[in-house]
PDB file of C-alpha atoms in Angstrom:
ATOM      1  CA  MET A   1      95.303 140.102  98.496  1.00 40.00           C
ATOM      2  CA  THR A   2      92.473 138.408  96.623  1.00 39.00           C
ATOM      3  CA  ARG A   3      93.128 135.362  94.491  1.00 39.00           C
ATOM      4  CA  MET A   4      91.250 135.455  91.210  1.00 41.00           C
ATOM      5  CA  THR A   5      88.485 132.953  90.606  1.00 37.00           C
ATOM      6  CA  ASN A   6      86.186 132.143  87.684  1.00 40.00           C
ATOM      7  CA  VAL A   7      88.368 133.966  85.158  1.00 41.00           C
ATOM      8  CA  PRO A   8      88.057 132.831  81.516  1.00 42.00           C
ATOM      9  CA  ARG A   9      91.100 131.173  80.041  1.00 42.00           C
ATOM     10  CA  ALA A  10      92.895 132.461  76.998  1.00 40.00           C
ATOM     11  CA  THR A  11      91.768 130.471  73.973  1.00 43.00           C
ATOM     12  CA  ARG A  12      93.679 131.764  70.958  1.00 46.00           C
ATOM     13  CA  GLY A  13      97.341 130.847  70.991  1.00 48.00           C
ATOM     14  CA  SER A  14      97.128 130.066  74.706  1.00 61.00           C
ATOM     15  CA  TRP A  15     100.609 129.503  76.010  1.00 65.00           C
ATOM     16  CA  THR A  16     102.238 128.591  79.315  1.00 74.00           C
ATOM     17  CA  ALA A  17     105.708 129.888  80.167  1.00 72.00           C
ATOM     18  CA  PRO A  18     108.280 127.161  80.805  1.00 73.00           C
ATOM     19  CA  ASP A  19     110.342 127.170  83.982  1.00 82.00           C
ATOM     20  CA  ASP A  20     113.164 129.458  82.940  1.00 91.00           C
ATOM     21  CA  PRO A  21     114.825 132.040  85.222  1.00 94.00           C
ATOM     22  CA  LYS A  22     115.767 134.524  82.507  1.00 96.00           C
ATOM     23  CA  LEU A  23     112.330 134.292  80.911  1.00 96.00           C
ATOM     24  CA  ALA A  24     110.695 135.000  84.281  1.00 96.00           C
ATOM     25  CA  LEU A  25     112.765 138.194  84.559  1.00 97.00           C
ATOM     26  CA  VAL A  26     112.036 139.332  81.007  1.00 98.00           C
ATOM     27  CA  LEU A  27     108.309 138.660  81.340  1.00 97.00           C
ATOM     28  CA  SER A  28     108.185 140.637  84.596  1.00 98.00           C
ATOM     29  CA  LEU A  29     109.800 143.576  82.795  1.00 98.00           C
ATOM     30  CA  ALA A  30     107.377 143.318  79.874  1.00 98.00           C
ATOM     31  CA  ASP A  31     104.303 142.775  82.013  1.00 98.00           C
ATOM     32  CA  ASP A  32     105.080 145.781  84.241  1.00 98.00           C
ATOM     33  CA  GLU A  33     105.298 148.038  81.207  1.00 98.00           C
ATOM     34  CA  LEU A  34     102.186 146.606  79.562  1.00 98.00           C
ATOM     35  CA  MET A  35     100.073 147.060  82.687  1.00 98.00           C
ATOM     36  CA  ILE A  36     101.133 150.619  83.491  1.00 97.00           C
ATOM     37  CA  GLY A  37     100.766 151.519  79.821  1.00 97.00           C
ATOM     38  CA  HIS A  38      97.258 150.064  79.728  1.00 97.00           C
ATOM     39  CA  ARG A  39      96.277 151.974  82.870  1.00 97.00           C
ATOM     40  CA  HIS A  40      97.749 155.207  81.492  1.00 95.00           C
ATOM     41  CA  SER A  41      95.658 154.746  78.349  1.00 94.00           C
ATOM     42  CA  HIS A  42      92.476 155.000  80.407  1.00 92.00           C
ATOM     43  CA  TRP A  43      93.048 158.763  80.620  1.00 91.00           C
ATOM     44  CA  THR A  44      92.826 159.187  76.853  1.00 90.00           C
ATOM     45  CA  GLY A  45      89.832 161.434  76.232  1.00 91.00           C
ATOM     46  CA  VAL A  46      89.137 162.133  79.908  1.00 90.00           C
ATOM     47  CA  ALA A  47      92.320 163.740  81.287  1.00 85.00           C
ATOM     48  CA  PRO A  48      91.950 167.101  83.076  1.00 86.00           C
ATOM     49  CA  THR A  49      93.301 169.101  80.134  1.00 89.00           C
ATOM     50  CA  LEU A  50      93.800 168.580  76.417  1.00 90.00           C
ATOM     51  CA  GLU A  51      97.554 168.818  76.983  1.00 88.00           C
ATOM     52  CA  GLU A  52      97.443 165.974  79.502  1.00 90.00           C
ATOM     53  CA  ASP A  53      95.134 163.975  77.279  1.00 89.00           C
ATOM     54  CA  LEU A  54      97.899 164.014  74.686  1.00 92.00           C
ATOM     55  CA  ALA A  55     100.664 163.539  77.267  1.00 90.00           C
ATOM     56  CA  PHE A  56      99.146 160.441  78.859  1.00 90.00           C
ATOM     57  CA  SER A  57      98.319 158.954  75.480  1.00 93.00           C
ATOM     58  CA  SER A  58     102.007 159.371  74.637  1.00 95.00           C
ATOM     59  CA  LEU A  59     103.101 157.908  77.984  1.00 94.00           C
ATOM     60  CA  ALA A  60     100.863 154.900  77.425  1.00 94.00           C
ATOM     61  CA  GLN A  61     102.244 154.398  73.923  1.00 96.00           C
ATOM     62  CA  ASP A  62     105.817 154.608  75.221  1.00 96.00           C
ATOM     63  CA  GLU A  63     105.233 152.064  77.989  1.00 97.00           C
ATOM     64  CA  ILE A  64     103.482 149.605  75.688  1.00 97.00           C
ATOM     65  CA  GLY A  65     106.327 150.097  73.225  1.00 97.00           C
ATOM     66  CA  HIS A  66     108.779 149.198  75.978  1.00 97.00           C
ATOM     67  CA  ALA A  67     106.696 146.113  76.723  1.00 98.00           C
ATOM     68  CA  ALA A  68     106.977 145.134  73.055  1.00 97.00           C
ATOM     69  CA  ILE A  69     110.774 145.403  73.291  1.00 97.00           C
ATOM     70  CA  TRP A  70     110.842 143.024  76.266  1.00 98.00           C
ATOM     71  CA  TYR A  71     108.355 140.624  74.663  1.00 97.00           C
ATOM     72  CA  GLY A  72     110.697 140.663  71.681  1.00 97.00           C
ATOM     73  CA  VAL A  73     113.511 139.454  73.948  1.00 97.00           C
ATOM     74  CA  ALA A  74     111.164 136.787  75.308  1.00 97.00           C
ATOM     75  CA  GLU A  75     110.319 135.738  71.745  1.00 96.00           C
ATOM     76  CA  GLU A  76     113.977 134.925  71.189  1.00 94.00           C
ATOM     77  CA  LEU A  77     113.835 132.619  74.212  1.00 94.00           C
ATOM     78  CA  THR A  78     110.551 130.906  73.404  1.00 94.00           C
ATOM     79  CA  GLY A  79     109.845 131.161  69.684  1.00 93.00           C
ATOM     80  CA  GLU A  80     106.403 132.565  70.550  1.00 93.00           C
ATOM     81  CA  ASP A  81     105.307 135.805  68.888  1.00 92.00           C
ATOM     82  CA  GLU A  82     104.834 139.023  70.860  1.00 93.00           C
ATOM     83  CA  ASP A  83     101.019 138.895  70.684  1.00 92.00           C
ATOM     84  CA  THR A  84     100.900 135.433  72.215  1.00 92.00           C
ATOM     85  CA  LEU A  85     103.316 136.455  74.955  1.00 95.00           C
ATOM     86  CA  ALA A  86     101.373 139.624  75.748  1.00 95.00           C
ATOM     87  CA  PHE A  87      97.796 138.365  75.407  1.00 94.00           C
ATOM     88  CA  GLY A  88      97.848 134.576  75.212  1.00 92.00           C
ATOM     89  CA  ARG A  89      98.649 133.724  78.809  1.00 93.00           C
ATOM     90  CA  ARG A  90      96.277 132.873  81.604  1.00 93.00           C
ATOM     91  CA  PRO A  91      95.861 135.684  84.176  1.00 94.00           C
ATOM     92  CA  GLU A  92      97.842 133.859  86.843  1.00 94.00           C
ATOM     93  CA  GLU A  93     100.859 133.675  84.514  1.00 94.00           C
ATOM     94  CA  TYR A  94     101.451 137.433  84.455  1.00 97.00           C
ATOM     95  CA  ARG A  95     104.364 138.613  86.604  1.00 96.00           C
ATOM     96  CA  HIS A  96     103.688 142.343  86.993  1.00 98.00           C
ATOM     97  CA  ALA A  97     103.568 144.107  90.344  1.00 98.00           C
ATOM     98  CA  VAL A  98     100.096 144.380  91.845  1.00 97.00           C
ATOM     99  CA  LEU A  99     100.421 148.164  92.146  1.00 98.00           C
ATOM    100  CA  LEU A 100     100.394 148.495  88.358  1.00 98.00           C
ATOM    101  CA  GLU A 101      97.083 146.706  87.849  1.00 98.00           C
ATOM    102  CA  ARG A 102      95.160 148.963  90.228  1.00 97.00           C
ATOM    103  CA  GLU A 103      92.491 151.105  88.614  1.00 95.00           C
ATOM    104  CA  PRO A 104      93.645 154.641  87.768  1.00 89.00           C
ATOM    105  CA  GLY A 105      91.491 156.202  90.468  1.00 85.00           C
ATOM    106  CA  ASP A 106      91.706 159.968  90.587  1.00 91.00           C
ATOM    107  CA  TRP A 107      94.290 162.165  88.894  1.00 92.00           C
ATOM    108  CA  ALA A 108      96.323 162.528  92.101  1.00 93.00           C
ATOM    109  CA  TYR A 109      96.742 158.761  92.504  1.00 95.00           C
ATOM    110  CA  THR A 110      97.675 158.412  88.841  1.00 95.00           C
ATOM    111  CA  ILE A 111     100.400 161.054  89.105  1.00 95.00           C
ATOM    112  CA  VAL A 112     102.010 159.712  92.288  1.00 96.00           C
ATOM    113  CA  ARG A 113     101.923 156.164  90.904  1.00 97.00           C
ATOM    114  CA  GLN A 114     103.510 157.294  87.646  1.00 96.00           C
ATOM    115  CA  HIS A 115     106.210 159.143  89.589  1.00 97.00           C
ATOM    116  CA  ALA A 116     107.007 156.242  91.940  1.00 98.00           C
ATOM    117  CA  TYR A 117     107.003 153.650  89.159  1.00 98.00           C
ATOM    118  CA  ASP A 118     109.215 155.698  86.849  1.00 97.00           C
ATOM    119  CA  LEU A 119     111.726 156.226  89.675  1.00 97.00           C
ATOM    120  CA  TYR A 120     111.687 152.482  90.262  1.00 98.00           C
ATOM    121  CA  ASP A 121     112.098 151.732  86.571  1.00 97.00           C
ATOM    122  CA  HIS A 122     115.073 154.084  86.435  1.00 97.00           C
ATOM    123  CA  VAL A 123     116.739 152.189  89.280  1.00 98.00           C
ATOM    124  CA  ARG A 124     115.937 148.860  87.629  1.00 98.00           C
ATOM    125  CA  MET A 125     117.208 149.906  84.199  1.00 97.00           C
ATOM    126  CA  SER A 126     120.390 151.320  85.757  1.00 97.00           C
ATOM    127  CA  VAL A 127     120.983 147.957  87.428  1.00 98.00           C
ATOM    128  CA  LEU A 128     120.378 146.093  84.176  1.00 98.00           C
ATOM    129  CA  THR A 129     123.013 148.132  82.323  1.00 98.00           C
ATOM    130  CA  GLU A 130     125.470 145.946  84.284  1.00 98.00           C
ATOM    131  CA  SER A 131     123.759 142.686  83.305  1.00 98.00           C
ATOM    132  CA  THR A 132     125.988 139.957  81.912  1.00 97.00           C
ATOM    133  CA  ASP A 133     123.289 139.212  79.332  1.00 97.00           C
ATOM    134  CA  ALA A 134     123.695 141.207  76.111  1.00 97.00           C
ATOM    135  CA  SER A 135     120.113 140.609  74.987  1.00 97.00           C
ATOM    136  CA  ILE A 136     118.968 142.449  78.116  1.00 97.00           C
ATOM    137  CA  ASN A 137     121.437 145.319  78.440  1.00 96.00           C
ATOM    138  CA  GLY A 138     121.504 145.781  74.676  1.00 96.00           C
ATOM    139  CA  VAL A 139     117.910 147.068  74.464  1.00 97.00           C
ATOM    140  CA  LEU A 140     118.016 149.582  77.315  1.00 97.00           C
ATOM    141  CA  GLY A 141     119.063 152.713  75.402  1.00 95.00           C
ATOM    142  CA  PRO A 142     115.735 153.822  73.905  1.00 94.00           C
ATOM    143  CA  ILE A 143     113.827 152.739  77.002  1.00 96.00           C
ATOM    144  CA  MET A 144     115.995 154.817  79.345  1.00 95.00           C
ATOM    145  CA  ARG A 145     115.810 157.883  77.094  1.00 95.00           C
ATOM    146  CA  GLU A 146     112.024 157.864  77.131  1.00 94.00           C
ATOM    147  CA  GLU A 147     111.793 157.057  80.838  1.00 93.00           C
ATOM    148  CA  ARG A 148     113.834 160.193  81.565  1.00 94.00           C
ATOM    149  CA  LEU A 149     111.029 162.226  79.992  1.00 94.00           C
ATOM    150  CA  HIS A 150     108.419 160.311  81.973  1.00 94.00           C
ATOM    151  CA  ARG A 151     110.096 161.198  85.268  1.00 95.00           C
ATOM    152  CA  ALA A 152     110.279 164.846  84.236  1.00 94.00           C
ATOM    153  CA  HIS A 153     106.553 164.808  83.447  1.00 94.00           C
ATOM    154  CA  ALA A 154     105.604 163.433  86.857  1.00 94.00           C
ATOM    155  CA  ARG A 155     107.911 165.826  88.697  1.00 94.00           C
ATOM    156  CA  ALA A 156     106.463 168.779  86.801  1.00 93.00           C
ATOM    157  CA  TRP A 157     102.979 167.825  87.949  1.00 90.00           C
ATOM    158  CA  LEU A 158     104.016 167.376  91.583  1.00 92.00           C
ATOM    159  CA  ASP A 159     105.776 170.732  91.483  1.00 90.00           C
ATOM    160  CA  ARG A 160     102.691 172.314  89.964  1.00 88.00           C
ATOM    161  CA  VAL A 161     100.421 170.942  92.690  1.00 86.00           C
ATOM    162  CA  ALA A 162     102.848 171.829  95.488  1.00 81.00           C
ATOM    163  CA  ASP A 163     102.736 175.499  94.441  1.00 80.00           C
ATOM    164  CA  GLY A 164      99.072 175.532  93.505  1.00 79.00           C
ATOM    165  CA  PRO A 165      95.906 176.610  95.290  1.00 78.00           C
ATOM    166  CA  GLY A 166      93.048 174.550  96.639  1.00 78.00           C
ATOM    167  CA  ASP A 167      93.091 171.024  98.016  1.00 87.00           C
ATOM    168  CA  GLY A 168      95.531 169.609  95.471  1.00 88.00           C
ATOM    169  CA  MET A 169      98.200 168.734  98.026  1.00 92.00           C
ATOM    170  CA  GLU A 170      95.735 166.899 100.244  1.00 93.00           C
ATOM    171  CA  ARG A 171      94.618 164.845  97.280  1.00 93.00           C
ATOM    172  CA  ILE A 172      98.245 164.109  96.375  1.00 94.00           C
ATOM    173  CA  ARG A 173      98.983 163.083  99.971  1.00 95.00           C
ATOM    174  CA  ALA A 174      95.999 160.743 100.011  1.00 95.00           C
ATOM    175  CA  GLY A 175      97.031 159.241  96.680  1.00 95.00           C
ATOM    176  CA  ALA A 176     100.612 158.803  97.856  1.00 96.00           C
ATOM    177  CA  ARG A 177      99.556 157.018 101.027  1.00 97.00           C
ATOM    178  CA  ARG A 178      97.293 154.667  99.109  1.00 96.00           C
ATOM    179  CA  MET A 179      99.990 153.968  96.520  1.00 97.00           C
ATOM    180  CA  LEU A 180     102.878 153.548  98.970  1.00 98.00           C
ATOM    181  CA  ALA A 181     100.938 150.926 100.928  1.00 97.00           C
ATOM    182  CA  GLU A 182     101.357 148.560  97.945  1.00 98.00           C
ATOM    183  CA  VAL A 183     104.745 149.661  96.667  1.00 98.00           C
ATOM    184  CA  GLY A 184     106.498 146.625  98.142  1.00 97.00           C
ATOM    185  CA  GLY A 185     105.206 144.566  95.243  1.00 98.00           C
ATOM    186  CA  LEU A 186     107.636 146.299  92.901  1.00 98.00           C
ATOM    187  CA  PHE A 187     110.519 144.798  94.886  1.00 98.00           C
ATOM    188  CA  GLU A 188     109.051 141.325  95.356  1.00 98.00           C
ATOM    189  CA  THR A 189     111.528 138.518  94.735  1.00 97.00           C
ATOM    190  CA  LEU A 190     111.169 136.926  91.300  1.00 96.00           C
ATOM    191  CA  PRO A 191     110.958 133.177  90.697  1.00 93.00           C
ATOM    192  CA  TRP A 192     114.495 131.711  90.533  1.00 94.00           C
ATOM    193  CA  GLU A 193     115.957 135.102  91.379  1.00 96.00           C
ATOM    194  CA  GLU A 194     118.871 133.684  93.354  1.00 96.00           C
ATOM    195  CA  GLU A 195     120.143 131.984  90.182  1.00 96.00           C
ATOM    196  CA  LEU A 196     119.746 135.185  88.139  1.00 97.00           C
ATOM    197  CA  VAL A 197     121.785 137.180  90.653  1.00 97.00           C
ATOM    198  CA  LYS A 198     124.424 134.474  90.935  1.00 97.00           C
ATOM    199  CA  VAL A 199     125.238 134.564  87.216  1.00 97.00           C
ATOM    200  CA  GLY A 200     124.898 138.343  86.915  1.00 98.00           C
ATOM    201  CA  ILE A 201     121.871 138.445  84.613  1.00 97.00           C
ATOM    202  CA  LEU A 202     120.231 140.442  87.387  1.00 98.00           C
ATOM    203  CA  PRO A 203     123.212 142.203  89.021  1.00 98.00           C
ATOM    204  CA  VAL A 204     121.248 143.390  92.084  1.00 98.00           C
ATOM    205  CA  SER A 205     118.374 141.566  93.724  1.00 98.00           C
ATOM    206  CA  SER A 206     114.863 142.987  93.598  1.00 98.00           C
ATOM    207  CA  GLN A 207     115.004 143.794  97.299  1.00 97.00           C
ATOM    208  CA  GLY A 208     118.435 145.351  96.817  1.00 98.00           C
ATOM    209  CA  MET A 209     116.827 147.966  94.565  1.00 98.00           C
ATOM    210  CA  PHE A 210     114.527 149.179  97.314  1.00 98.00           C
ATOM    211  CA  GLU A 211     116.902 151.471  99.180  1.00 98.00           C
ATOM    212  CA  PRO A 212     118.157 153.406  96.111  1.00 98.00           C
ATOM    213  CA  TRP A 213     114.538 153.881  95.085  1.00 98.00           C
ATOM    214  CA  ARG A 214     113.476 154.999  98.561  1.00 98.00           C
ATOM    215  CA  GLN A 215     116.293 157.555  98.690  1.00 98.00           C
ATOM    216  CA  ALA A 216     115.339 158.963  95.271  1.00 97.00           C
ATOM    217  CA  LEU A 217     111.692 159.124  96.310  1.00 98.00           C
ATOM    218  CA  ALA A 218     112.543 160.831  99.611  1.00 98.00           C
ATOM    219  CA  GLU A 219     114.579 163.487  97.799  1.00 97.00           C
ATOM    220  CA  ASP A 220     111.684 164.303  95.503  1.00 97.00           C
ATOM    221  CA  TYR A 221     109.114 164.188  98.296  1.00 97.00           C
ATOM    222  CA  GLU A 222     111.146 166.611 100.375  1.00 96.00           C
ATOM    223  CA  ARG A 223     111.237 168.967  97.394  1.00 94.00           C
ATOM    224  CA  PHE A 224     107.461 168.762  96.931  1.00 94.00           C
ATOM    225  CA  GLY A 225     106.474 168.824 100.605  1.00 94.00           C
ATOM    226  CA  LEU A 226     105.352 165.194 100.767  1.00 95.00           C
ATOM    227  CA  THR A 227     107.808 163.854 103.341  1.00 96.00           C
ATOM    228  CA  ASP A 228     104.974 163.225 105.803  1.00 96.00           C
ATOM    229  CA  THR A 229     103.623 160.457 103.529  1.00 97.00           C
ATOM    230  CA  LEU A 230     106.799 158.359 103.528  1.00 97.00           C
ATOM    231  CA  ASP A 231     105.720 156.485 106.642  1.00 97.00           C
ATOM    232  CA  ALA A 232     103.071 154.830 104.455  1.00 97.00           C
ATOM    233  CA  ILE A 233     105.749 152.839 102.588  1.00 97.00           C
ATOM    234  CA  ASP A 234     105.082 149.161 103.164  1.00 96.00           C
ATOM    235  CA  GLU A 235     107.857 146.866 101.976  1.00 93.00           C
ATOM    236  CA  ALA A 236     105.529 143.903 102.499  1.00 94.00           C
ATOM    237  CA  GLY A 237     102.526 145.526 100.834  1.00 96.00           C
ATOM    238  CA  GLY A 238     101.150 144.563  97.435  1.00 96.00           C
ATOM    239  CA  LEU A 239     102.971 141.239  97.239  1.00 97.00           C
ATOM    240  CA  GLY A 240     101.923 138.319  95.067  1.00 97.00           C
ATOM    241  CA  GLY A 241     102.092 139.725  91.565  1.00 97.00           C
ATOM    242  CA  ARG A 242     105.568 138.399  90.745  1.00 96.00           C
ATOM    243  CA  GLN A 243     104.290 134.917  91.651  1.00 95.00           C
ATOM    244  CA  GLY A 244     101.064 135.231  89.643  1.00 95.00           C
ATOM    245  CA  THR A 245      98.632 136.131  92.425  1.00 96.00           C
ATOM    246  CA  HIS A 246      96.689 139.280  91.575  1.00 97.00           C
ATOM    247  CA  THR A 247      93.838 141.382  92.922  1.00 96.00           C
ATOM    248  CA  GLU A 248      90.192 141.786  92.080  1.00 97.00           C
ATOM    249  CA  ASP A 249      91.167 144.656  89.747  1.00 97.00           C
ATOM    250  CA  PHE A 250      93.006 142.370  87.337  1.00 97.00           C
ATOM    251  CA  PRO A 251      90.278 140.061  85.905  1.00 96.00           C
ATOM    252  CA  PRO A 252      88.296 142.878  84.227  1.00 96.00           C
ATOM    253  CA  MET A 253      91.534 144.499  83.098  1.00 96.00           C
ATOM    254  CA  TRP A 254      92.755 141.201  81.610  1.00 97.00           C
ATOM    255  CA  GLU A 255      89.428 140.632  79.853  1.00 95.00           C
ATOM    256  CA  GLU A 256      89.493 144.124  78.347  1.00 94.00           C
ATOM    257  CA  MET A 257      93.143 143.929  77.361  1.00 95.00           C
ATOM    258  CA  THR A 258      92.952 140.502  75.706  1.00 94.00           C
ATOM    259  CA  ALA A 259      89.404 140.652  74.284  1.00 93.00           C
ATOM    260  CA  LEU A 260      90.287 141.078  70.596  1.00 91.00           C
ATOM    261  CA  TYR A 261      93.027 138.466  70.797  1.00 91.00           C
ATOM    262  CA  ARG A 262      90.664 135.913  72.334  1.00 89.00           C
ATOM    263  CA  GLU A 263      87.579 136.712  70.275  1.00 90.00           C
ATOM    264  CA  HIS A 264      89.189 136.543  66.823  1.00 84.00           C
ATOM    265  CA  PRO A 265      91.196 133.298  66.546  1.00 71.00           C
ATOM    266  CA  GLY A 266      93.746 133.351  63.774  1.00 70.00           C
ATOM    267  CA  ALA A 267      93.297 137.033  62.987  1.00 71.00           C
ATOM    268  CA  THR A 268      96.271 139.083  61.830  1.00 71.00           C
ATOM    269  CA  TRP A 269      96.511 142.857  62.027  1.00 63.00           C
TER     270      TRP A 269
END
């Protein structure tokens, strides 16, 4: 894990999150969706087929839309607008999993990451339907409906590669091994998580979500002939993101993602 250095600070509407357990949870939800959505958007115009160009543009739009929903919940807690929450924080204040900031890499890596993340998000959303907090469980409906389609998309691609010719499966295996080495970051304990679990805002701990996710992943991987990659799962890999420590891939991503916000103070869109 590489700690970021010499990264420019946000200048327009720069804002620091207060110490608040619920806000830490909501920002982690929003930041995860924003980062995976931003990475998905990098395939717009360069995906392998026109169909996938459209599909990944739609996936990116969905995920960023989900981020906006969660930033909307955070706005109720802070009084800060969604743009400030999404783009007005310093890089070390983002709480997304490290896996989601990694560059898209090749198509195989992108597909296995999408599949693993969407399985994880399904587990997480299912847990949150039991949250004692109405502002959290009350926004899950549209998110879960769209995430169902995302999982189907990833499974369709894995099925297609499993039955296809050429070296597709070897590329998928390599992508899975690379991705699974950092998957532990999805299940990293959040700040103040013990308090969130105690009051039922987060009904199951982050680490408690790991086993249901692993079982769902194993079922799919057996179906697609990828069981031999499961030994690459590293529960301690890719940690740091939930605490604000990110990799060398994040500074250029942050600069790209926040450029307009920082360069045009006071602008409205």
